[in-house]
PDB file of C-alpha atoms in Angstrom:
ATOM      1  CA  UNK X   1       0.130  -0.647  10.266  1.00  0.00           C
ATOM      2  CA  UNK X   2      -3.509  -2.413  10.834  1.00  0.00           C
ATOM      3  CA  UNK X   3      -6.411  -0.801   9.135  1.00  0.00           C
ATOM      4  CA  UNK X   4      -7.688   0.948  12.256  1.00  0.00           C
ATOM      5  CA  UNK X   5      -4.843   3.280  11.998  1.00  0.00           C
ATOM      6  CA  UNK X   6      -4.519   3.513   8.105  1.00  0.00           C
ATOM      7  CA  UNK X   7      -8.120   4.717   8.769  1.00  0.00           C
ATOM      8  CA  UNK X   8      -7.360   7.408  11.551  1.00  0.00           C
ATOM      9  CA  UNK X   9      -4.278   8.625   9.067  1.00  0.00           C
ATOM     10  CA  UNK X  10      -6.462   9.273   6.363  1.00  0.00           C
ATOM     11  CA  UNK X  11      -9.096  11.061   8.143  1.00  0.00           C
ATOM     12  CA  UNK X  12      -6.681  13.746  10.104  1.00  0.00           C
ATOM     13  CA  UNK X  13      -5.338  14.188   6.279  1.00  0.00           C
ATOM     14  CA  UNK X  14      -8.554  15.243   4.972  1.00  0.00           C
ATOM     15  CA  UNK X  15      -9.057  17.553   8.066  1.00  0.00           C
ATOM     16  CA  UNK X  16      -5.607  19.014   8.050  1.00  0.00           C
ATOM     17  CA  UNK X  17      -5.460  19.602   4.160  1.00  0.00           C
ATOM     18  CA  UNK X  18      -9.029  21.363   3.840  1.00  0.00           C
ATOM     19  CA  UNK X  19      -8.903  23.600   7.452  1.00  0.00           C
ATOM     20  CA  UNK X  20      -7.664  26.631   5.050  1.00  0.00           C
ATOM     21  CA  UNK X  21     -11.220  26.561   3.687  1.00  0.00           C
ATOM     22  CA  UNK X  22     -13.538  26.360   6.379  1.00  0.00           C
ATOM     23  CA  UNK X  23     -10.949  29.378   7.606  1.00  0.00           C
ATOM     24  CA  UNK X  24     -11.912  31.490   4.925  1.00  0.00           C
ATOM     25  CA  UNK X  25     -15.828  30.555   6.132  1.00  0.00           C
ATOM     26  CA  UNK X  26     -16.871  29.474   2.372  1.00  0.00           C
ATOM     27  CA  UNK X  27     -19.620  27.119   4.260  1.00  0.00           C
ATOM     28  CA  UNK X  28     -19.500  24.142   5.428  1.00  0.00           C
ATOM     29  CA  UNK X  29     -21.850  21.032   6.441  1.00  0.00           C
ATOM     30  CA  UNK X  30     -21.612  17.720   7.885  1.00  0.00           C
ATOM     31  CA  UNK X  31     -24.025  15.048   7.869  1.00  0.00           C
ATOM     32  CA  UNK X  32     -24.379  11.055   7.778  1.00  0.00           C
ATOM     33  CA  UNK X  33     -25.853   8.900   5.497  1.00  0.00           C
ATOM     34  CA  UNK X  34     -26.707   5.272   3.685  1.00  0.00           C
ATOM     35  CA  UNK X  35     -27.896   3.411   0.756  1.00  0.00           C
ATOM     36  CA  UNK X  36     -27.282   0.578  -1.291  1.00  0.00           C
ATOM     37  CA  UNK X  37     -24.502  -0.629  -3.838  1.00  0.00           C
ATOM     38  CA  UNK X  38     -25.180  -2.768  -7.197  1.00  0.00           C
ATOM     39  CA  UNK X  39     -21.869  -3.916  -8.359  1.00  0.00           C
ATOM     40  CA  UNK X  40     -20.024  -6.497 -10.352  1.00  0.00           C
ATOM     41  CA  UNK X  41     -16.725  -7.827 -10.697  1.00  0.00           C
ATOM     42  CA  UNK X  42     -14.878  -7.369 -14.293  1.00  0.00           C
ATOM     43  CA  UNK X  43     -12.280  -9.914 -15.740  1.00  0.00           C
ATOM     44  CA  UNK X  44     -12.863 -11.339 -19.020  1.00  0.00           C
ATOM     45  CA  UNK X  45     -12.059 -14.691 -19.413  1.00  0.00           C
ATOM     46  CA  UNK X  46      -9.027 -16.442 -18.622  1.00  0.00           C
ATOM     47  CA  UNK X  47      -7.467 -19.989 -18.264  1.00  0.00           C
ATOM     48  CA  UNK X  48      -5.285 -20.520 -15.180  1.00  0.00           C
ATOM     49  CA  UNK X  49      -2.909 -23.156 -13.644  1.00  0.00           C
ATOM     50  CA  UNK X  50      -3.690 -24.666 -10.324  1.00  0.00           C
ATOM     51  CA  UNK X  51      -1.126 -24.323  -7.272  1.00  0.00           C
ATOM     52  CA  UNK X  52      -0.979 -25.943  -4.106  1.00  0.00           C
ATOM     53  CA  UNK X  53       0.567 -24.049  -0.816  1.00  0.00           C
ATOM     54  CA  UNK X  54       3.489 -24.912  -1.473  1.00  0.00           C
ATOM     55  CA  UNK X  55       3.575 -22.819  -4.964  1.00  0.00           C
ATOM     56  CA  UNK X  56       3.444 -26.955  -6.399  1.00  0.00           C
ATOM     57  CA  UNK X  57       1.110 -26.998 -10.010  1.00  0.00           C
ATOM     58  CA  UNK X  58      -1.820 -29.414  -9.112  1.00  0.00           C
ATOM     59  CA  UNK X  59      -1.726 -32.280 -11.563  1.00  0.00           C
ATOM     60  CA  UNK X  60      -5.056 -33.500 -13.015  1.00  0.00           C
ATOM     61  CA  UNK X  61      -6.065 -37.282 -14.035  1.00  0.00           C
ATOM     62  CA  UNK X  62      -3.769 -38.093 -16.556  1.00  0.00           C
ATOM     63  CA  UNK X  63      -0.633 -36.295 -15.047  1.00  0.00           C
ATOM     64  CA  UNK X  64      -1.125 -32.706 -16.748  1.00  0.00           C
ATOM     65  CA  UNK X  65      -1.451 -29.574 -14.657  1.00  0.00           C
ATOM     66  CA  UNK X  66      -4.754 -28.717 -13.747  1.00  0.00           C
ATOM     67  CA  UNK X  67      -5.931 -25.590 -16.140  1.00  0.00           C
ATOM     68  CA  UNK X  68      -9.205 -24.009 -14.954  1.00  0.00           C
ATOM     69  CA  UNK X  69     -11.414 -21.569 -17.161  1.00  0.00           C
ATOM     70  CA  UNK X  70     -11.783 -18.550 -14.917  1.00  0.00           C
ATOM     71  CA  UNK X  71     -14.929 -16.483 -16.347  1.00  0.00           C
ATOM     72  CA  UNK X  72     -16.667 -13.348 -14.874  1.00  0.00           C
ATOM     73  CA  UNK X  73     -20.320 -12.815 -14.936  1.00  0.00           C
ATOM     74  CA  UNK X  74     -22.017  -9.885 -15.279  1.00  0.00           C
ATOM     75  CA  UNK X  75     -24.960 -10.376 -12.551  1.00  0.00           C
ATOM     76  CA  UNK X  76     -24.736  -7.572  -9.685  1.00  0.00           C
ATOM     77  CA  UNK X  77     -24.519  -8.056  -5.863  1.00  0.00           C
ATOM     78  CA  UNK X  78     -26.367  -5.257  -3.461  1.00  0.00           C
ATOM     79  CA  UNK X  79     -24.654  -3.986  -0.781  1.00  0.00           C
ATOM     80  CA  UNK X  80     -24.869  -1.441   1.893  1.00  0.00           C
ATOM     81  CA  UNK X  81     -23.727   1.368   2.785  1.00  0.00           C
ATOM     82  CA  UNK X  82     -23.073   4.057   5.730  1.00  0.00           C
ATOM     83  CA  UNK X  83     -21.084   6.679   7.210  1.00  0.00           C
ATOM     84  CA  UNK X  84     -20.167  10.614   7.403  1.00  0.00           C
ATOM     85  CA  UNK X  85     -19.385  13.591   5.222  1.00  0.00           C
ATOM     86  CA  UNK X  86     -18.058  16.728   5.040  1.00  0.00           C
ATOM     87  CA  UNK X  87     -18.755  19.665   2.923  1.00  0.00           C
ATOM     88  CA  UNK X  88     -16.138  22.736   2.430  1.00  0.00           C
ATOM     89  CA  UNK X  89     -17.118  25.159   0.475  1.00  0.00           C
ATOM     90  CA  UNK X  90     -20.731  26.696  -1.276  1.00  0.00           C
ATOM     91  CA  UNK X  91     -20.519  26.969  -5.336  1.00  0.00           C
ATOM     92  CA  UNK X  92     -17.222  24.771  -5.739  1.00  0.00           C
ATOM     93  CA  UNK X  93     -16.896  22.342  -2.800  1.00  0.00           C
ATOM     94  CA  UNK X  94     -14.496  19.711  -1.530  1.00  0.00           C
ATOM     95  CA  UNK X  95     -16.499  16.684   0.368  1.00  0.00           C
ATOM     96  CA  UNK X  96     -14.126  14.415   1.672  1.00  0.00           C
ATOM     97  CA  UNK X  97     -16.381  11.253   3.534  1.00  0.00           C
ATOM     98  CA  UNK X  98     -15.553   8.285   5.730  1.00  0.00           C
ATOM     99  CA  UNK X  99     -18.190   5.369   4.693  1.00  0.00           C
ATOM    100  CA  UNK X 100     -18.332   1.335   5.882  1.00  0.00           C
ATOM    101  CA  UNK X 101     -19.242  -0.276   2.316  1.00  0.00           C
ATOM    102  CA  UNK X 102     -20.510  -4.010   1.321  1.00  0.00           C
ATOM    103  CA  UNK X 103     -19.809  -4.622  -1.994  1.00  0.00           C
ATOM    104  CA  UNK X 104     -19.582  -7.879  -4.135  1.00  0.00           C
ATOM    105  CA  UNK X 105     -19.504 -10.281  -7.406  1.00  0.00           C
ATOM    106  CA  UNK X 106     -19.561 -12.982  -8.828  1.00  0.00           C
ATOM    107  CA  UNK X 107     -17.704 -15.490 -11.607  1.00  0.00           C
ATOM    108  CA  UNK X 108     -17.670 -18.659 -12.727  1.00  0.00           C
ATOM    109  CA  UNK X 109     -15.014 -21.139 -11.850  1.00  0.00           C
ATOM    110  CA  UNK X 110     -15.008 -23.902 -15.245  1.00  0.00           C
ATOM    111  CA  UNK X 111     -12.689 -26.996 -12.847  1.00  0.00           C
ATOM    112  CA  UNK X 112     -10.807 -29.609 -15.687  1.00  0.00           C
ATOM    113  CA  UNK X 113      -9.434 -31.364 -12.861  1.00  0.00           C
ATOM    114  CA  UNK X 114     -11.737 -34.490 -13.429  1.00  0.00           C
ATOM    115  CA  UNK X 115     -12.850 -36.433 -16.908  1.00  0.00           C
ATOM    116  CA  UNK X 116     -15.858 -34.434 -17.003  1.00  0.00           C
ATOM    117  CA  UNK X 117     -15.430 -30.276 -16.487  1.00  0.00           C
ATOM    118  CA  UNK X 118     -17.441 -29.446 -13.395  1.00  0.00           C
ATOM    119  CA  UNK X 119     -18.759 -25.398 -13.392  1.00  0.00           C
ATOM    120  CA  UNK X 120     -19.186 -23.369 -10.200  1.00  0.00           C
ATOM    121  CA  UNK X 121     -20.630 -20.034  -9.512  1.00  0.00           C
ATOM    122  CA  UNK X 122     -18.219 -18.112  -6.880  1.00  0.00           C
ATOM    123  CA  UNK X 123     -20.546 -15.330  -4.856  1.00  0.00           C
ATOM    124  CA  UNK X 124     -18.434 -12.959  -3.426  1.00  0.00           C
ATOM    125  CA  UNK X 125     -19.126 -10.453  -0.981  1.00  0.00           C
ATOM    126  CA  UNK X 126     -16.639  -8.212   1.109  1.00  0.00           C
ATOM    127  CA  UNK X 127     -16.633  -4.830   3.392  1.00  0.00           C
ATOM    128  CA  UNK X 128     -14.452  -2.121   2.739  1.00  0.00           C
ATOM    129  CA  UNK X 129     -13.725   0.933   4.205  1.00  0.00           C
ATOM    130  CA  UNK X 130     -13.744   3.340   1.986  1.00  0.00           C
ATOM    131  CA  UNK X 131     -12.628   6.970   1.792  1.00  0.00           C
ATOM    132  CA  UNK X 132     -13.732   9.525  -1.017  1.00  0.00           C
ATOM    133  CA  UNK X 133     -12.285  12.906  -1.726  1.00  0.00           C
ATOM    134  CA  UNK X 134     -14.237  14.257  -3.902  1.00  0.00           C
ATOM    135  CA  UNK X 135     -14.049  17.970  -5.612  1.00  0.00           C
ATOM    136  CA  UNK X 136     -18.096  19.082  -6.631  1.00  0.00           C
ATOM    137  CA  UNK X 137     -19.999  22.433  -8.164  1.00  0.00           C
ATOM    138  CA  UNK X 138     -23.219  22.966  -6.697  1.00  0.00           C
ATOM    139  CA  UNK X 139     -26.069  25.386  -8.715  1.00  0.00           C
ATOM    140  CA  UNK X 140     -29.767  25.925  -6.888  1.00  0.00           C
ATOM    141  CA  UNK X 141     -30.119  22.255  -5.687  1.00  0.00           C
ATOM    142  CA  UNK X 142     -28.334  20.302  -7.796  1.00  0.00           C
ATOM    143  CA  UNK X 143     -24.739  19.266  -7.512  1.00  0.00           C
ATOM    144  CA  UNK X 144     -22.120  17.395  -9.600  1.00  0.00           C
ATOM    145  CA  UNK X 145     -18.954  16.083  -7.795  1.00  0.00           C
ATOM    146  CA  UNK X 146     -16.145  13.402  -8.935  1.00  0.00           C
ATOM    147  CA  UNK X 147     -12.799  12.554  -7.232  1.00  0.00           C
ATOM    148  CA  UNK X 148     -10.683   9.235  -6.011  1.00  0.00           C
ATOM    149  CA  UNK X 149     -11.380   6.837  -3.258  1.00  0.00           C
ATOM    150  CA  UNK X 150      -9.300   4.882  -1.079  1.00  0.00           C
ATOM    151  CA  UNK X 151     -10.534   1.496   0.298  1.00  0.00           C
ATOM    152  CA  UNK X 152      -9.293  -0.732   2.656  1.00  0.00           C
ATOM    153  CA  UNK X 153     -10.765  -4.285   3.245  1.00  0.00           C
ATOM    154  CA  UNK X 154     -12.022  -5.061   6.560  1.00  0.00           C
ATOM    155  CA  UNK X 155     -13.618  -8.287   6.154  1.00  0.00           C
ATOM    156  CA  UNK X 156     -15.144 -10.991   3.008  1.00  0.00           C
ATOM    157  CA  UNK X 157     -17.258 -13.925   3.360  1.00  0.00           C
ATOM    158  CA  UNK X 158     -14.057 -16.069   2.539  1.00  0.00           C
ATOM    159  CA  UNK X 159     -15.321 -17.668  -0.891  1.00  0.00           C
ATOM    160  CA  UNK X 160     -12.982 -15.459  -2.644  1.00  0.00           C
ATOM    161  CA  UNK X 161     -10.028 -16.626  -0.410  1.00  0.00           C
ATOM    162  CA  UNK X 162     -10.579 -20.156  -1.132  1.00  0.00           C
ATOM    163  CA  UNK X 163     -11.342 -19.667  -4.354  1.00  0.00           C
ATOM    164  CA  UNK X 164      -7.987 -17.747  -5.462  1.00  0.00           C
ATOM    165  CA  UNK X 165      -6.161 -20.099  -3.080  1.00  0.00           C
ATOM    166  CA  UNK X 166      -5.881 -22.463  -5.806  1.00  0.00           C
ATOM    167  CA  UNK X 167      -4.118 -20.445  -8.530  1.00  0.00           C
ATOM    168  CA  UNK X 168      -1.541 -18.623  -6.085  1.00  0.00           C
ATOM    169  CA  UNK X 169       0.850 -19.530  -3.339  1.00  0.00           C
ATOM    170  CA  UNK X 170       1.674 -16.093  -2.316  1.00  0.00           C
ATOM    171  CA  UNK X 171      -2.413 -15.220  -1.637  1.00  0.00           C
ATOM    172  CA  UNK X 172      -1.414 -11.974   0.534  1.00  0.00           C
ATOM    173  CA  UNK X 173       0.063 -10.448  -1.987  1.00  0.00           C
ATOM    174  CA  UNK X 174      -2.319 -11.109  -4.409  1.00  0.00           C
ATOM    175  CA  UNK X 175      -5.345  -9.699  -2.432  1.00  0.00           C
ATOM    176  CA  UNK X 176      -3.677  -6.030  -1.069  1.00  0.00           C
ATOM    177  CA  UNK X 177      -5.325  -4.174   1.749  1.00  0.00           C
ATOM    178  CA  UNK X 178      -5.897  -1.323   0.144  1.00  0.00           C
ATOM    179  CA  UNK X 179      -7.337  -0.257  -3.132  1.00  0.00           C
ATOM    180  CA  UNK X 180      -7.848   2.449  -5.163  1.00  0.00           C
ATOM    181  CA  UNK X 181     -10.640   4.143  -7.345  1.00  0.00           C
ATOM    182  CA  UNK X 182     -12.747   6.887  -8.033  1.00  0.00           C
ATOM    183  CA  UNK X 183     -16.633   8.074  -7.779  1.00  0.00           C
ATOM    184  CA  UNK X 184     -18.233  10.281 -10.238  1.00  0.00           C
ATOM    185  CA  UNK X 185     -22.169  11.448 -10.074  1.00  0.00           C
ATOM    186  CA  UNK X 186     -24.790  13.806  -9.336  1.00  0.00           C
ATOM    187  CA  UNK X 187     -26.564  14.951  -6.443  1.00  0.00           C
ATOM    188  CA  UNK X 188     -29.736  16.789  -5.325  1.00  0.00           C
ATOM    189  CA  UNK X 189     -30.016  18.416  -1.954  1.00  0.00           C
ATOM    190  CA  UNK X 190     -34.131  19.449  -0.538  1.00  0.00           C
ATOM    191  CA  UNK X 191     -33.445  21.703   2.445  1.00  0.00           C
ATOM    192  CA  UNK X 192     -31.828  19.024   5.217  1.00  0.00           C
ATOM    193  CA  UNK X 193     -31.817  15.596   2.784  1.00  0.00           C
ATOM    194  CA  UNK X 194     -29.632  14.931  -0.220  1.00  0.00           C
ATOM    195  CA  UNK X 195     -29.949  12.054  -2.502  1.00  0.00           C
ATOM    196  CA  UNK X 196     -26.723  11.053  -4.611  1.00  0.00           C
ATOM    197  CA  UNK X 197     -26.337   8.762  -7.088  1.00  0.00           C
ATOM    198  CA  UNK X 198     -23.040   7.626  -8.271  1.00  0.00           C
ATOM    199  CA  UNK X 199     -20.531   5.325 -10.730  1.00  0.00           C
ATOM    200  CA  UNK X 200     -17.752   3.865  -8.140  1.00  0.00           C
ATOM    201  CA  UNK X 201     -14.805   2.256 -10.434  1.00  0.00           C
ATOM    202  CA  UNK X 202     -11.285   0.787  -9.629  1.00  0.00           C
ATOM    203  CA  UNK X 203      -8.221   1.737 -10.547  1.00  0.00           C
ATOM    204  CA  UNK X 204      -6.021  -0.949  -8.803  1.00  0.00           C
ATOM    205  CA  UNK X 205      -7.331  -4.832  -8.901  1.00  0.00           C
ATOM    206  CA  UNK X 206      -9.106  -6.459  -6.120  1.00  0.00           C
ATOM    207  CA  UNK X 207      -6.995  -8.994  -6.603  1.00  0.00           C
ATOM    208  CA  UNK X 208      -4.168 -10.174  -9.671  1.00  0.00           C
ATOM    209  CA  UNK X 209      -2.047 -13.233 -10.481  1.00  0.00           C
ATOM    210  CA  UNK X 210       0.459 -14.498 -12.615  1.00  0.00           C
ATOM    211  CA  UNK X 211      -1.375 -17.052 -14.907  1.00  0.00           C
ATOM    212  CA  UNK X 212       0.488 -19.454 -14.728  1.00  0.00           C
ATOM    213  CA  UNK X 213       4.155 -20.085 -13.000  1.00  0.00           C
ATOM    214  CA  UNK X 214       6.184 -18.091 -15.672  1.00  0.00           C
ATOM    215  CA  UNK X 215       4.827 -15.117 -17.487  1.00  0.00           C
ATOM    216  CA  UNK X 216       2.841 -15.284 -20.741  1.00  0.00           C
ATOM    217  CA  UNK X 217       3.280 -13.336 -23.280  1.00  0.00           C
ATOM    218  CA  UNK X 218       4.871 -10.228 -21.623  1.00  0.00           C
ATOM    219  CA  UNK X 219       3.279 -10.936 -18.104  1.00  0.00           C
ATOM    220  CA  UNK X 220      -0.479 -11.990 -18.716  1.00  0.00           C
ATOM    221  CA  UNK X 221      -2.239 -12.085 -15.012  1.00  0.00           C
ATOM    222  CA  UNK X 222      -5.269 -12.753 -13.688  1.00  0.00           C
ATOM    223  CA  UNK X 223      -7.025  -8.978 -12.825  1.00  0.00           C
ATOM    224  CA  UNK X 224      -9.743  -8.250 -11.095  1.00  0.00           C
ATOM    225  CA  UNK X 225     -11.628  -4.830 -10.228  1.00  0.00           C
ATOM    226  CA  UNK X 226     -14.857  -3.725  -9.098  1.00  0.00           C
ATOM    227  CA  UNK X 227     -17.454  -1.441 -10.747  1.00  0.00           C
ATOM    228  CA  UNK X 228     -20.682  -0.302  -8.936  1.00  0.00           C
ATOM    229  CA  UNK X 229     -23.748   1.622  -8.748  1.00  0.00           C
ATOM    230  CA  UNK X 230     -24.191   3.411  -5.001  1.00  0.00           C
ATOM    231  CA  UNK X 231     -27.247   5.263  -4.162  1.00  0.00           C
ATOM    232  CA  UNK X 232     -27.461   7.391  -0.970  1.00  0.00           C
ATOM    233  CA  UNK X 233     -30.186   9.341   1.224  1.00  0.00           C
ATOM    234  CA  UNK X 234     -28.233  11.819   3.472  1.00  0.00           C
ATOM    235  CA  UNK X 235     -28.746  14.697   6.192  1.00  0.00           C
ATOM    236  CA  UNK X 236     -26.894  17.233   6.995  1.00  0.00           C
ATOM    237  CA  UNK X 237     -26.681  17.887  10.893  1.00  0.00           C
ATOM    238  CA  UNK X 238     -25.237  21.384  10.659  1.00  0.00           C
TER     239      UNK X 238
END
């Protein structure tokens, strides 16, 4: 199933689950909008074993396997952001949305594979589509709404790939299509325009790996997720 359709799916869900409440003509509003995300990738620090494509440990100078000091780094990438939403509902709402999303990272890569380590910066940015569900309660002008989000990759700037390509021979696996996460925040709406401001976490890794060939004590792995900032402007068509 390609993400074109996993897309399509998701969107007749929303529709078909929430049709009961625009039937019982609570309100309702759609609208577009776009803004900006700050985020960062989180994953502590971690020591991994090199692999070739053939699942093979890399051997370094002296004829041990190549260890590498995976770190993560707490600067912020700015992305964009865009798409639609729905409203169902007045005092206590359901907004489901469908939104294209440019998010990123970074972390530093610490390489032992020569006499002297050698320390790289890895900038990683990516697109998602994602797809938020979110449950709100809305008094005067101001709103607060929370609720999970589904997002499926759709395109990165490769450095991640080649990156991870080192420390995993099964690299499809270790970077899924999907993920999964949730947005909590606050909104204010001034007659057409809304402004929302929100904290976007994950709940599944962008991407996780054994660290080494066997497990380490009880299954250590390499795990990383996403957090982010997003900040919106919106208008509501009808």
């Amino acid at each position: 199933m390609n993400i074109l359709t996993k897309v399509a799916c998701a969107c007749l869900l929303c529709i078909f689950a929430f049709s009961n409440v625009q039937a019982q003509k609570k309100g309702f509003a759609f609208g577009i909008k776009g803004g900006v995300n700050l985020s960062r990738l989180t994953m502590g620090d971690v020591f991994t074993t090199r692999y070739d494509e053939n699942g093979n440990p890399y051997l370094g100078y002296d004829g041990k396997e190549v260890r590498d000091n995976l770190k993560e780094s707490f600067n912020t990438r700015t992305g964009a952001v865009g798409g639609v939403w729905m409203r169902f509902g007045k005092t206590i709402f359901i907004q489901p949305e469908v939104l294209v999303s440019t998010k990123g990272g970074s972390f530093k890569i610490i390489q032992n594979d020569q006499e002297t380590p050698v320390e790289k910066t890895i900038n990683v940015k990516y697109s998602n589509i994602d797809v938020p569900l979110l449950i709100g309660l809305k008094g005067g002008p101001f709103r607060i709404l929370a609720g999970p989000v589904t997002s499926f990759r759709i395109g990165d700037n490769q450095r991640l790939r080649d990156a991870f390509k080192y420390y995993t021979s099964d690299l499809n696996n270790a970077m899924s299509e999907a993920t999964f996460g949730y947005q909590l925040g606050a909104g204010l709406d001034l007659g057409n325009f809304s402004l929302d401001v929100r904290k976007e976490g994950s709940f599944t890794n962008l991407a996780s790996f054994q660290v080494s060939g066997q497990p380490i004590n009880g299954g250590a792995s390499l795990k990383q997720k996403v957090s982010s900032w997003q900040v919106t402007l919106g208008l509501k068509l009808f």
